[in-house]
Amino acid sequence: MQLFYNPDIDETTETFSFDKEESRHIIKVLRKKDSDILHVTNGLGLLFETEITLASDNKCIVEVRSIEKSPKPKFHLHLAVAPTKMNDRFEWFLEKATEIGIHEITPIICDRSERKVINKDRFEKIILSAMKQSNEMFLPKLNDAVSFKEFIKYKNDGLQFIAHCEETDKKSLKETLKPNENVTLLIGPEGDFSKKEIALAIENKFQPVTLGNTRLRTETAAVVACHSVVFFNEISN
């Protein structure tokens, strides 16, 4: 199934049109024509089966034939990850985490962060492309970048973890997870979190965890954490 995206449609929608860029892609590149079927999601769990009623590369119009509702996830996974020095590594994480099933991402700027500015528009396009490629009906939320100190003050429901490389008392992430519990997990920059940041996280009820016996890159650690939480919940339900 090839999936398209339109954020402005809901269960009351009967007909709608794609913007000029998407219309051109559908008609000129994919060579779709009148009466062809397109599958569209609004990124909020709805899958629309639609039929093309006007195959125009300026304004492709479709009519909704049926709507399918995906069940809402039983848990919410929120990763707060420090942007990597090389943008392509963080973009790889965004793509893979979206394919795996992440729900929310916040870039955090830490004491040892080498990259302090992100291109949110580009990151959102990567997430959207990965959502469509993996036939996922829920679009992950990408928040604005915030400082570590600012993020740590937020109130998060459920379990809170910080994964770091310091030789301190830590439990394995898989030993601390609980089925259908919301999870917020912090992943630091290439130089890891500072000791001050780790202490501040613990003061704010974040539990230190390890993701394995090897030292992982930031983007690898984030993908491992994402898969661990999603897989744990899949086998627990």
Coordinates of N, CA and C in Angstrom, one line a residue:
M1 N 0.8 -1.2 0.0 CA 0.0 0.0 0.0 C 0.9 1.3 0.0
Q2 N 0.6 2.2 -0.9 CA 1.3 3.4 -1.0 C 0.5 4.4 -0.2
L3 N 1.1 5.1 0.8 CA 0.4 6.0 1.7 C 0.6 7.5 1.4
F4 N -0.5 8.3 1.4 CA -0.4 9.7 1.3 C -0.8 10.4 2.6
Y5 N -0.5 11.7 2.7 CA -0.8 12.3 4.0 C -1.5 13.7 3.7
N6 N -2.6 13.9 4.5 CA -3.3 15.2 4.6 C -3.7 15.4 6.0
P7 N -3.1 16.4 6.6 CA -3.4 16.7 8.1 C -4.8 17.3 8.3
D8 N -5.5 17.8 7.3 CA -6.7 18.6 7.4 C -8.0 17.8 7.3
I9 N -7.9 16.5 7.2 CA -9.1 15.7 7.0 C -9.4 14.9 8.3
D10 N -10.7 14.6 8.4 CA -11.2 13.9 9.6 C -12.4 13.0 9.2
E11 N -13.1 12.5 10.1 CA -14.1 11.5 9.9 C -15.4 12.1 9.2
T12 N -15.4 13.5 9.2 CA -16.5 14.1 8.5 C -16.2 14.5 7.0
T13 N -15.0 14.3 6.6 CA -14.6 14.7 5.3 C -15.2 13.7 4.2
E14 N -15.7 14.3 3.2 CA -16.3 13.6 2.1 C -15.4 13.7 0.8
T15 N -14.9 14.9 0.5 CA -14.0 15.1 -0.6 C -12.9 16.1 -0.2
F16 N -11.8 16.0 -0.8 CA -10.7 17.0 -0.5 C -9.7 17.0 -1.6
S17 N -8.8 18.0 -1.7 CA -7.8 18.1 -2.7 C -6.5 18.1 -2.1
F18 N -5.5 17.6 -2.9 CA -4.1 17.7 -2.5 C -3.5 19.1 -2.9
D19 N -2.5 19.5 -2.3 CA -1.8 20.7 -2.7 C -1.1 20.5 -4.0
K20 N -0.6 21.6 -4.6 CA 0.0 21.5 -5.9 C 1.1 20.6 -6.0
E21 N 2.0 20.6 -5.0 CA 3.2 19.8 -5.1 C 2.8 18.3 -5.0
E22 N 1.9 17.9 -4.1 CA 1.5 16.5 -4.0 C 0.7 16.1 -5.2
S23 N -0.1 17.0 -5.7 CA -0.9 16.7 -6.9 C 0.0 16.4 -8.1
R24 N 1.0 17.2 -8.2 CA 1.9 16.9 -9.4 C 2.6 15.6 -9.2
H25 N 3.0 15.3 -8.0 CA 3.6 14.0 -7.7 C 2.7 12.8 -8.0
I26 N 1.4 12.9 -7.6 CA 0.5 11.9 -7.8 C 0.2 11.7 -9.3
I27 N 0.0 12.8 -10.1 CA -0.4 12.7 -11.5 C 0.7 12.5 -12.4
K28 N 1.8 13.3 -12.3 CA 2.9 13.3 -13.2 C 3.9 12.2 -12.9
V29 N 4.2 12.0 -11.7 CA 5.3 11.1 -11.3 C 4.7 9.7 -11.2
L30 N 3.6 9.5 -10.4 CA 3.0 8.2 -10.2 C 2.0 7.8 -11.3
R31 N 1.7 8.8 -12.1 CA 0.8 8.6 -13.3 C -0.6 8.0 -12.9
K32 N -1.1 8.6 -11.8 CA -2.5 8.2 -11.4 C -3.5 8.9 -12.2
K33 N -4.7 8.3 -12.4 CA -5.7 8.9 -13.2 C -7.1 8.8 -12.5
D34 N -8.1 9.4 -13.2 CA -9.4 9.3 -12.6 C -9.8 7.9 -12.3
S35 N -10.5 7.7 -11.1 CA -11.0 6.5 -10.6 C -10.0 5.6 -9.9
D36 N -8.7 6.0 -10.0 CA -7.7 5.3 -9.2 C -7.9 5.5 -7.7
I37 N -7.5 4.5 -7.0 CA -7.6 4.5 -5.5 C -6.4 5.0 -4.9
L38 N -6.5 5.9 -3.9 CA -5.4 6.4 -3.1 C -5.7 6.1 -1.6
H39 N -4.7 5.7 -0.9 CA -4.9 5.6 0.6 C -4.2 6.7 1.3
V40 N -4.9 7.4 2.2 CA -4.4 8.6 2.8 C -4.6 8.5 4.3
T41 N -3.7 9.1 5.0 CA -3.8 9.2 6.5 C -3.7 10.7 6.9
N42 N -4.3 11.0 8.0 CA -4.2 12.3 8.6 C -3.2 12.4 9.7
G43 N -2.5 11.3 9.9 CA -1.4 11.2 11.0 C -2.0 11.1 12.4
L44 N -3.3 11.0 12.5 CA -4.0 10.9 13.8 C -4.7 9.5 14.0
G45 N -4.2 8.5 13.2 CA -4.8 7.2 13.3 C -5.9 6.8 12.3
L46 N -6.2 7.7 11.4 CA -7.3 7.4 10.4 C -6.7 7.1 9.1
L47 N -7.2 6.0 8.5 CA -6.8 5.6 7.1 C -8.0 5.8 6.2
F48 N -7.9 6.6 5.2 CA -8.9 6.9 4.2 C -8.7 6.2 2.9
E49 N -9.6 5.4 2.4 CA -9.6 4.9 1.1 C -10.3 5.9 0.2
T50 N -9.6 6.5 -0.8 CA -10.2 7.5 -1.6 C -10.1 7.2 -3.1
E51 N -11.0 7.8 -3.9 CA -11.0 7.6 -5.3 C -10.8 9.0 -6.0
I52 N -9.9 9.0 -7.0 CA -9.6 10.2 -7.7 C -10.8 10.6 -8.6
T53 N -11.3 11.8 -8.4 CA -12.4 12.3 -9.2 C -12.0 13.4 -10.2
L54 N -10.8 14.0 -9.9 CA -10.2 15.0 -10.8 C -8.7 14.8 -10.8
A55 N -8.2 14.2 -11.9 CA -6.8 13.9 -12.0 C -6.0 15.1 -12.6
S56 N -5.9 16.2 -11.8 CA -5.2 17.4 -12.3 C -3.9 17.5 -11.5
D57 N -2.8 17.9 -12.2 CA -1.6 18.0 -11.6 C -1.5 19.3 -10.8
N58 N -2.5 20.2 -10.9 CA -2.5 21.4 -10.1 C -3.4 21.2 -8.9
K59 N -4.4 20.4 -9.0 CA -5.3 20.2 -7.9 C -6.0 18.8 -8.0
C60 N -5.3 17.8 -7.5 CA -5.9 16.5 -7.5 C -7.0 16.3 -6.5
I61 N -8.2 16.0 -6.9 CA -9.4 15.9 -6.0 C -9.8 14.5 -5.9
V62 N -10.1 14.1 -4.6 CA -10.5 12.7 -4.3 C -11.8 12.7 -3.5
E63 N -12.5 11.6 -3.6 CA -13.7 11.4 -2.8 C -13.4 10.2 -1.9
V64 N -13.8 10.4 -0.6 CA -13.6 9.4 0.4 C -14.6 8.2 0.2
R65 N -14.1 7.0 0.1 CA -14.9 5.8 0.0 C -15.1 5.1 1.3
S66 N -14.1 5.0 2.1 CA -14.2 4.4 3.4 C -13.1 4.9 4.4
I67 N -13.4 4.7 5.6 CA -12.4 5.2 6.7 C -12.2 4.0 7.7
E68 N -10.9 3.8 8.0 CA -10.5 2.8 8.9 C -9.8 3.5 10.1
K69 N -10.1 3.1 11.3 CA -9.5 3.8 12.5 C -8.5 2.8 13.1
S70 N -7.3 3.3 13.3 CA -6.3 2.4 14.0 C -6.4 2.6 15.5
P71 N -6.2 1.5 16.2 CA -6.3 1.6 17.7 C -5.2 2.6 18.2
K72 N -5.6 3.4 19.2 CA -4.6 4.3 19.8 C -3.6 3.5 20.6
P73 N -2.3 3.8 20.5 CA -1.3 3.1 21.3 C -1.6 3.1 22.8
K74 N -1.3 2.0 23.5 CA -1.5 1.9 24.9 C -0.5 2.6 25.8
F75 N 0.6 3.0 25.1 CA 1.6 3.7 25.9 C 2.1 4.9 25.0
H76 N 2.9 5.8 25.6 CA 3.4 6.9 24.9 C 4.9 7.0 25.1
L77 N 5.7 6.9 24.0 CA 7.1 6.9 24.1 C 7.7 8.3 23.6
H78 N 8.3 8.9 24.6 CA 8.9 10.3 24.3 C 10.4 10.2 24.5
L79 N 11.2 10.4 23.5 CA 12.6 10.4 23.6 C 13.1 11.9 23.5
A80 N 13.9 12.3 24.5 CA 14.6 13.6 24.4 C 16.1 13.3 24.1
V81 N 16.5 13.7 22.9 CA 17.8 13.3 22.4 C 18.6 14.5 22.0
A82 N 19.9 14.6 22.4 CA 20.7 15.7 22.0 C 21.1 15.6 20.5
P83 N 20.9 16.6 19.8 CA 21.3 16.6 18.3 C 22.8 16.3 18.2
T84 N 23.1 15.5 17.2 CA 24.4 15.1 16.9 C 25.2 16.1 16.1
K85 N 26.5 16.1 16.2 CA 27.3 17.1 15.5 C 27.1 17.0 14.0
M86 N 27.0 15.8 13.5 CA 26.7 15.6 12.1 C 25.1 15.4 11.9
N87 N 24.5 16.3 11.2 CA 23.1 16.2 11.0 C 22.5 14.9 10.5
D88 N 23.3 14.3 9.6 CA 22.8 13.0 9.0 C 22.6 11.9 10.0
R89 N 23.4 11.9 11.1 CA 23.2 10.9 12.1 C 21.9 11.1 12.9
F90 N 21.6 12.3 13.1 CA 20.3 12.6 13.9 C 19.1 12.3 12.9
E91 N 19.3 12.6 11.7 CA 18.2 12.4 10.7 C 18.0 10.9 10.5
W92 N 19.1 10.1 10.6 CA 18.9 8.6 10.5 C 18.1 8.1 11.7
F93 N 18.4 8.7 12.9 CA 17.6 8.3 14.1 C 16.2 8.7 13.9
L94 N 15.9 9.9 13.4 CA 14.5 10.3 13.2 C 13.7 9.3 12.3
E95 N 14.4 8.9 11.2 CA 13.8 8.0 10.3 C 13.5 6.6 10.9
K96 N 14.5 6.1 11.5 CA 14.4 4.7 12.1 C 13.4 4.7 13.3
A97 N 13.5 5.7 14.1 CA 12.6 5.7 15.3 C 11.1 5.8 14.8
T98 N 10.9 6.6 13.8 CA 9.5 6.7 13.2 C 9.0 5.4 12.7
E99 N 9.9 4.7 12.0 CA 9.6 3.3 11.4 C 9.3 2.4 12.6
I100 N 10.0 2.5 13.7 CA 9.8 1.5 14.8 C 8.5 1.8 15.6
G101 N 8.2 3.1 15.7 CA 6.9 3.4 16.4 C 7.0 4.5 17.5
I102 N 8.0 5.4 17.4 CA 8.0 6.4 18.4 C 6.9 7.4 18.3
H103 N 6.5 8.1 19.4 CA 5.4 9.0 19.5 C 5.8 10.4 19.6
E104 N 6.9 10.7 20.2 CA 7.2 12.1 20.5 C 8.8 12.2 20.6
I105 N 9.3 13.3 20.1 CA 10.8 13.6 20.1 C 11.0 15.0 20.5
T106 N 11.9 15.2 21.4 CA 12.4 16.6 21.8 C 13.9 16.6 21.6
P107 N 14.5 17.5 20.8 CA 15.9 17.7 20.7 C 16.3 18.5 22.0
I108 N 17.3 18.0 22.7 CA 17.7 18.7 23.9 C 19.2 19.2 23.8
I109 N 19.4 20.4 24.2 CA 20.7 21.0 24.1 C 21.4 20.9 25.5
C110 N 22.5 20.2 25.5 CA 23.2 19.8 26.8 C 24.5 20.6 27.0
D111 N 25.1 20.4 28.1 CA 26.4 21.1 28.4 C 27.4 20.8 27.4
R112 N 27.5 19.5 26.9 CA 28.5 19.1 26.0 C 28.0 19.0 24.5
S113 N 26.9 19.6 24.3 CA 26.4 19.5 22.9 C 27.3 20.3 22.0
E114 N 27.6 19.7 20.8 CA 28.3 20.5 19.8 C 27.4 21.1 18.8
R115 N 26.2 20.6 18.7 CA 25.2 21.2 17.8 C 24.1 21.8 18.7
K116 N 23.8 23.1 18.5 CA 22.8 23.8 19.4 C 21.7 24.3 18.6
V117 N 21.7 24.2 17.2 CA 20.6 24.7 16.4 C 20.2 23.5 15.5
I118 N 18.9 23.4 15.3 CA 18.4 22.3 14.4 C 17.5 22.9 13.3
N119 N 17.4 22.2 12.2 CA 16.5 22.6 11.1 C 15.2 21.8 11.3
K120 N 14.2 22.4 12.0 CA 13.0 21.6 12.4 C 12.2 21.3 11.2
D121 N 12.1 22.2 10.2 CA 11.3 21.9 9.0 C 11.9 20.7 8.3
R122 N 13.2 20.6 8.1 CA 13.8 19.4 7.5 C 13.5 18.1 8.3
F123 N 13.7 18.2 9.6 CA 13.4 17.1 10.4 C 12.0 16.6 10.3
E124 N 11.1 17.5 10.3 CA 9.6 17.1 10.1 C 9.4 16.4 8.8
K125 N 10.0 16.9 7.7 CA 9.9 16.2 6.4 C 10.4 14.8 6.5
I126 N 11.5 14.6 7.2 CA 12.1 13.2 7.3 C 11.1 12.3 8.1
I127 N 10.6 12.8 9.1 CA 9.6 12.1 9.9 C 8.4 11.7 9.1
L128 N 7.9 12.7 8.4 CA 6.7 12.4 7.6 C 6.9 11.4 6.5
S129 N 8.1 11.5 5.8 CA 8.4 10.5 4.8 C 8.5 9.1 5.4
A130 N 9.1 9.0 6.6 CA 9.3 7.7 7.2 C 8.0 7.2 7.6
M131 N 7.1 8.0 8.1 CA 5.7 7.6 8.5 C 5.0 7.0 7.3
K132 N 5.1 7.6 6.1 CA 4.4 7.2 4.9 C 5.0 5.9 4.4
Q133 N 6.3 5.8 4.5 CA 7.1 4.7 4.0 C 6.7 3.4 4.8
S134 N 6.5 3.6 6.1 CA 6.3 2.4 7.0 C 4.8 2.1 7.2
N135 N 3.9 2.9 6.4 CA 2.5 2.7 6.5 C 2.0 2.9 8.0
E136 N 2.6 3.9 8.6 CA 2.2 4.2 10.0 C 1.1 5.2 10.0
M137 N 0.0 5.1 10.8 CA -1.1 6.0 10.8 C -1.0 7.2 11.8
F138 N 0.0 7.1 12.7 CA 0.2 8.2 13.6 C 1.5 8.9 13.3
L139 N 1.4 10.2 13.2 CA 2.6 11.0 12.9 C 3.3 11.4 14.2
P140 N 4.6 11.0 14.4 CA 5.2 11.4 15.7 C 5.3 12.9 15.8
K141 N 5.3 13.4 17.0 CA 5.4 14.8 17.3 C 6.8 15.2 17.5
L142 N 7.3 16.2 16.7 CA 8.6 16.8 16.9 C 8.5 18.1 17.6
N143 N 9.1 18.3 18.8 CA 9.0 19.5 19.5 C 10.2 20.4 19.2
D144 N 10.1 21.7 19.5 CA 11.2 22.6 19.4 C 12.4 22.2 20.3
A145 N 13.6 22.5 19.9 CA 14.8 22.2 20.7 C 14.7 23.0 22.0
V146 N 15.1 22.4 23.1 CA 15.1 23.1 24.4 C 16.4 22.7 25.1
S147 N 16.7 23.5 26.1 CA 17.9 23.2 26.9 C 17.5 22.0 27.8
F148 N 18.6 21.3 28.2 CA 18.4 20.2 29.2 C 17.7 20.7 30.5
K149 N 18.2 21.8 31.0 CA 17.6 22.3 32.2 C 16.1 22.7 32.1
E150 N 15.8 23.2 30.9 CA 14.4 23.5 30.7 C 13.5 22.2 30.6
F151 N 14.0 21.2 29.8 CA 13.3 20.0 29.6 C 13.0 19.3 31.0
I152 N 14.1 19.3 31.8 CA 14.0 18.5 33.0 C 12.9 19.0 34.0
K153 N 12.4 20.2 33.7 CA 11.4 20.8 34.6 C 10.0 20.4 34.2
Y154 N 9.9 19.8 32.9 CA 8.6 19.5 32.4 C 8.0 18.3 33.3
K155 N 6.7 18.3 33.4 CA 6.0 17.2 34.1 C 5.7 16.1 33.1
N156 N 6.2 14.9 33.3 CA 6.0 13.8 32.3 C 5.2 12.7 33.1
D157 N 4.2 12.2 32.4 CA 3.5 11.1 33.0 C 4.3 9.8 32.8
G158 N 4.2 8.9 33.7 CA 4.8 7.5 33.6 C 6.2 7.4 34.0
L159 N 6.9 6.5 33.4 CA 8.3 6.2 33.7 C 9.3 7.3 33.1
Q160 N 10.3 7.6 33.9 CA 11.3 8.6 33.4 C 12.7 8.0 33.6
F161 N 13.5 8.0 32.5 CA 14.8 7.4 32.5 C 15.9 8.3 31.9
I162 N 17.1 8.2 32.4 CA 18.2 8.8 31.7 C 19.3 7.8 31.5
A163 N 19.7 7.6 30.2 CA 20.7 6.7 29.8 C 22.0 7.4 29.7
H164 N 23.0 7.0 30.5 CA 24.3 7.7 30.4 C 25.4 6.7 30.6
C165 N 26.7 7.1 30.4 CA 27.8 6.2 30.4 C 28.7 6.2 31.6
E166 N 28.3 7.0 32.6 CA 29.1 7.1 33.8 C 29.0 5.8 34.6
E167 N 30.1 5.4 35.2 CA 30.2 4.2 36.0 C 29.5 4.4 37.4
T168 N 28.2 4.4 37.3 CA 27.4 4.5 38.6 C 26.4 3.3 38.6
D169 N 25.6 3.3 39.7 CA 24.6 2.3 39.9 C 23.5 2.5 38.9
K170 N 23.3 1.6 37.9 CA 22.3 1.7 36.9 C 21.6 0.3 36.7
K171 N 20.4 0.4 36.3 CA 19.7 -0.9 36.0 C 19.5 -0.9 34.5
S172 N 19.3 -2.1 34.0 CA 19.1 -2.3 32.6 C 17.7 -1.8 32.3
L173 N 17.6 -1.1 31.1 CA 16.3 -0.5 30.7 C 15.2 -1.6 30.7
K174 N 15.5 -2.8 30.1 CA 14.5 -3.8 30.0 C 14.0 -4.3 31.4
E175 N 14.8 -4.2 32.4 CA 14.4 -4.6 33.7 C 13.5 -3.6 34.4
T176 N 13.4 -2.4 33.9 CA 12.7 -1.3 34.6 C 11.4 -1.0 33.9
L177 N 11.2 -1.5 32.7 CA 10.0 -1.2 31.9 C 8.8 -1.9 32.5
K178 N 7.6 -1.3 32.3 CA 6.3 -1.9 32.7 C 5.4 -1.8 31.5
P179 N 4.6 -2.8 31.3 CA 3.6 -2.8 30.2 C 2.7 -1.6 30.2
N180 N 2.5 -1.0 29.0 CA 1.5 0.0 28.8 C 1.7 1.3 29.7
E181 N 2.9 1.5 30.1 CA 3.3 2.7 30.9 C 4.0 3.7 29.9
N182 N 3.6 5.0 30.0 CA 4.3 6.0 29.3 C 5.7 6.1 29.7
V183 N 6.6 6.4 28.7 CA 8.0 6.4 28.9 C 8.6 7.7 28.4
T184 N 9.4 8.4 29.2 CA 10.2 9.5 28.8 C 11.7 9.1 29.1
L185 N 12.5 9.2 28.0 CA 13.9 8.8 28.2 C 14.9 9.8 27.6
L186 N 15.9 10.1 28.3 CA 16.9 11.1 27.9 C 18.1 10.4 27.3
I187 N 18.6 10.9 26.1 CA 19.8 10.4 25.5 C 20.7 11.6 25.3
G188 N 22.0 11.5 25.7 CA 22.9 12.7 25.7 C 23.7 12.8 24.4
P189 N 24.5 13.8 24.4 CA 25.3 14.1 23.2 C 26.5 13.2 23.1
E190 N 27.4 13.4 22.1 CA 28.5 12.6 21.9 C 29.4 12.5 23.1
G191 N 29.6 13.6 23.8 CA 30.4 13.5 25.0 C 29.7 13.1 26.3
D192 N 28.4 12.6 26.1 CA 27.6 12.2 27.2 C 27.1 13.4 28.1
F193 N 26.2 13.1 28.9 CA 25.7 14.1 29.9 C 26.8 14.5 30.8
S194 N 26.8 15.7 31.3 CA 27.7 16.1 32.4 C 27.3 15.5 33.7
K195 N 28.2 15.4 34.7 CA 27.8 14.9 36.0 C 26.7 15.7 36.6
K196 N 26.8 17.0 36.4 CA 25.8 18.0 36.9 C 24.4 17.6 36.3
E197 N 24.3 17.4 35.0 CA 23.1 17.0 34.4 C 22.5 15.7 34.9
I198 N 23.4 14.7 35.1 CA 22.9 13.4 35.6 C 22.3 13.6 37.0
A199 N 23.0 14.4 37.8 CA 22.5 14.6 39.2 C 21.2 15.3 39.2
L200 N 21.1 16.3 38.3 CA 19.8 17.1 38.2 C 18.7 16.2 37.7
A201 N 19.0 15.3 36.8 CA 17.9 14.4 36.3 C 17.5 13.5 37.5
I202 N 18.4 12.9 38.2 CA 18.1 12.0 39.3 C 17.2 12.8 40.4
E203 N 17.6 14.0 40.6 CA 16.8 14.9 41.6 C 15.4 15.0 41.1
N204 N 15.2 15.0 39.8 CA 13.9 15.2 39.2 C 13.2 13.9 38.9
K205 N 13.6 12.8 39.6 CA 13.0 11.5 39.5 C 13.2 10.7 38.2
F206 N 14.3 11.0 37.5 CA 14.7 10.2 36.3 C 15.6 9.1 36.8
Q207 N 15.3 7.9 36.4 CA 16.1 6.7 36.9 C 17.2 6.4 35.9
P208 N 18.4 6.3 36.4 CA 19.6 6.0 35.5 C 19.4 4.5 35.0
V209 N 19.7 4.4 33.6 CA 19.6 3.0 33.0 C 20.7 2.8 32.1
T210 N 21.0 1.6 31.8 CA 21.9 1.2 30.8 C 21.2 0.5 29.6
L211 N 21.7 0.7 28.4 CA 21.1 0.2 27.2 C 21.9 -1.1 26.7
G212 N 22.9 -1.5 27.5 CA 23.7 -2.7 27.1 C 25.1 -2.5 27.6
N213 N 25.9 -3.5 27.2 CA 27.3 -3.6 27.7 C 28.3 -2.8 26.8
T214 N 27.9 -2.3 25.7 CA 28.8 -1.5 24.8 C 28.5 0.0 24.8
R215 N 29.5 0.8 24.5 CA 29.3 2.2 24.4 C 28.7 2.5 23.1
L216 N 27.5 3.2 23.0 CA 26.8 3.4 21.8 C 26.8 4.9 21.4
R217 N 26.8 5.2 20.1 CA 26.7 6.5 19.6 C 25.3 7.1 20.0
T218 N 25.2 8.4 20.0 CA 23.9 9.0 20.4 C 22.8 8.5 19.6
E219 N 22.9 8.5 18.3 CA 21.8 8.0 17.5 C 21.5 6.5 17.6
T220 N 22.6 5.7 17.8 CA 22.4 4.3 18.0 C 21.7 4.0 19.3
A221 N 22.1 4.7 20.4 CA 21.5 4.6 21.7 C 20.0 4.9 21.6
A222 N 19.7 6.0 20.9 CA 18.3 6.4 20.8 C 17.4 5.4 20.0
V223 N 18.0 4.8 19.0 CA 17.2 3.8 18.2 C 17.1 2.5 19.1
V224 N 18.1 2.1 19.8 CA 18.1 0.9 20.7 C 17.0 1.1 21.7
A225 N 17.0 2.3 22.3 CA 16.0 2.6 23.4 C 14.6 2.6 22.8
C226 N 14.4 3.2 21.7 CA 13.1 3.2 21.0 C 12.6 1.7 20.7
H227 N 13.5 0.9 20.1 CA 13.1 -0.4 19.8 C 12.8 -1.2 21.1
S228 N 13.6 -1.0 22.1 CA 13.5 -1.8 23.4 C 12.1 -1.5 24.0
V229 N 11.7 -0.3 24.0 CA 10.4 0.1 24.6 C 9.2 -0.5 23.8
V230 N 9.3 -0.3 22.5 CA 8.2 -0.7 21.6 C 8.1 -2.2 21.6
F231 N 9.3 -2.9 21.5 CA 9.3 -4.4 21.5 C 8.8 -5.0 22.8
F232 N 9.2 -4.4 23.9 CA 8.7 -4.8 25.2 C 7.2 -4.8 25.3
N233 N 6.6 -3.7 24.8 CA 5.2 -3.5 24.9 C 4.5 -4.4 24.0
E234 N 5.1 -4.7 22.8 CA 4.4 -5.7 21.9 C 4.3 -7.1 22.5
I235 N 5.4 -7.5 23.1 CA 5.4 -8.9 23.6 C 4.7 -9.0 24.9
S236 N 4.4 -7.8 25.6 CA 3.7 -7.8 26.9 C 2.2 -7.8 26.7
N237 N 1.7 -7.5 25.5 CA 0.3 -7.3 25.3 C -0.3 -8.5 24.5

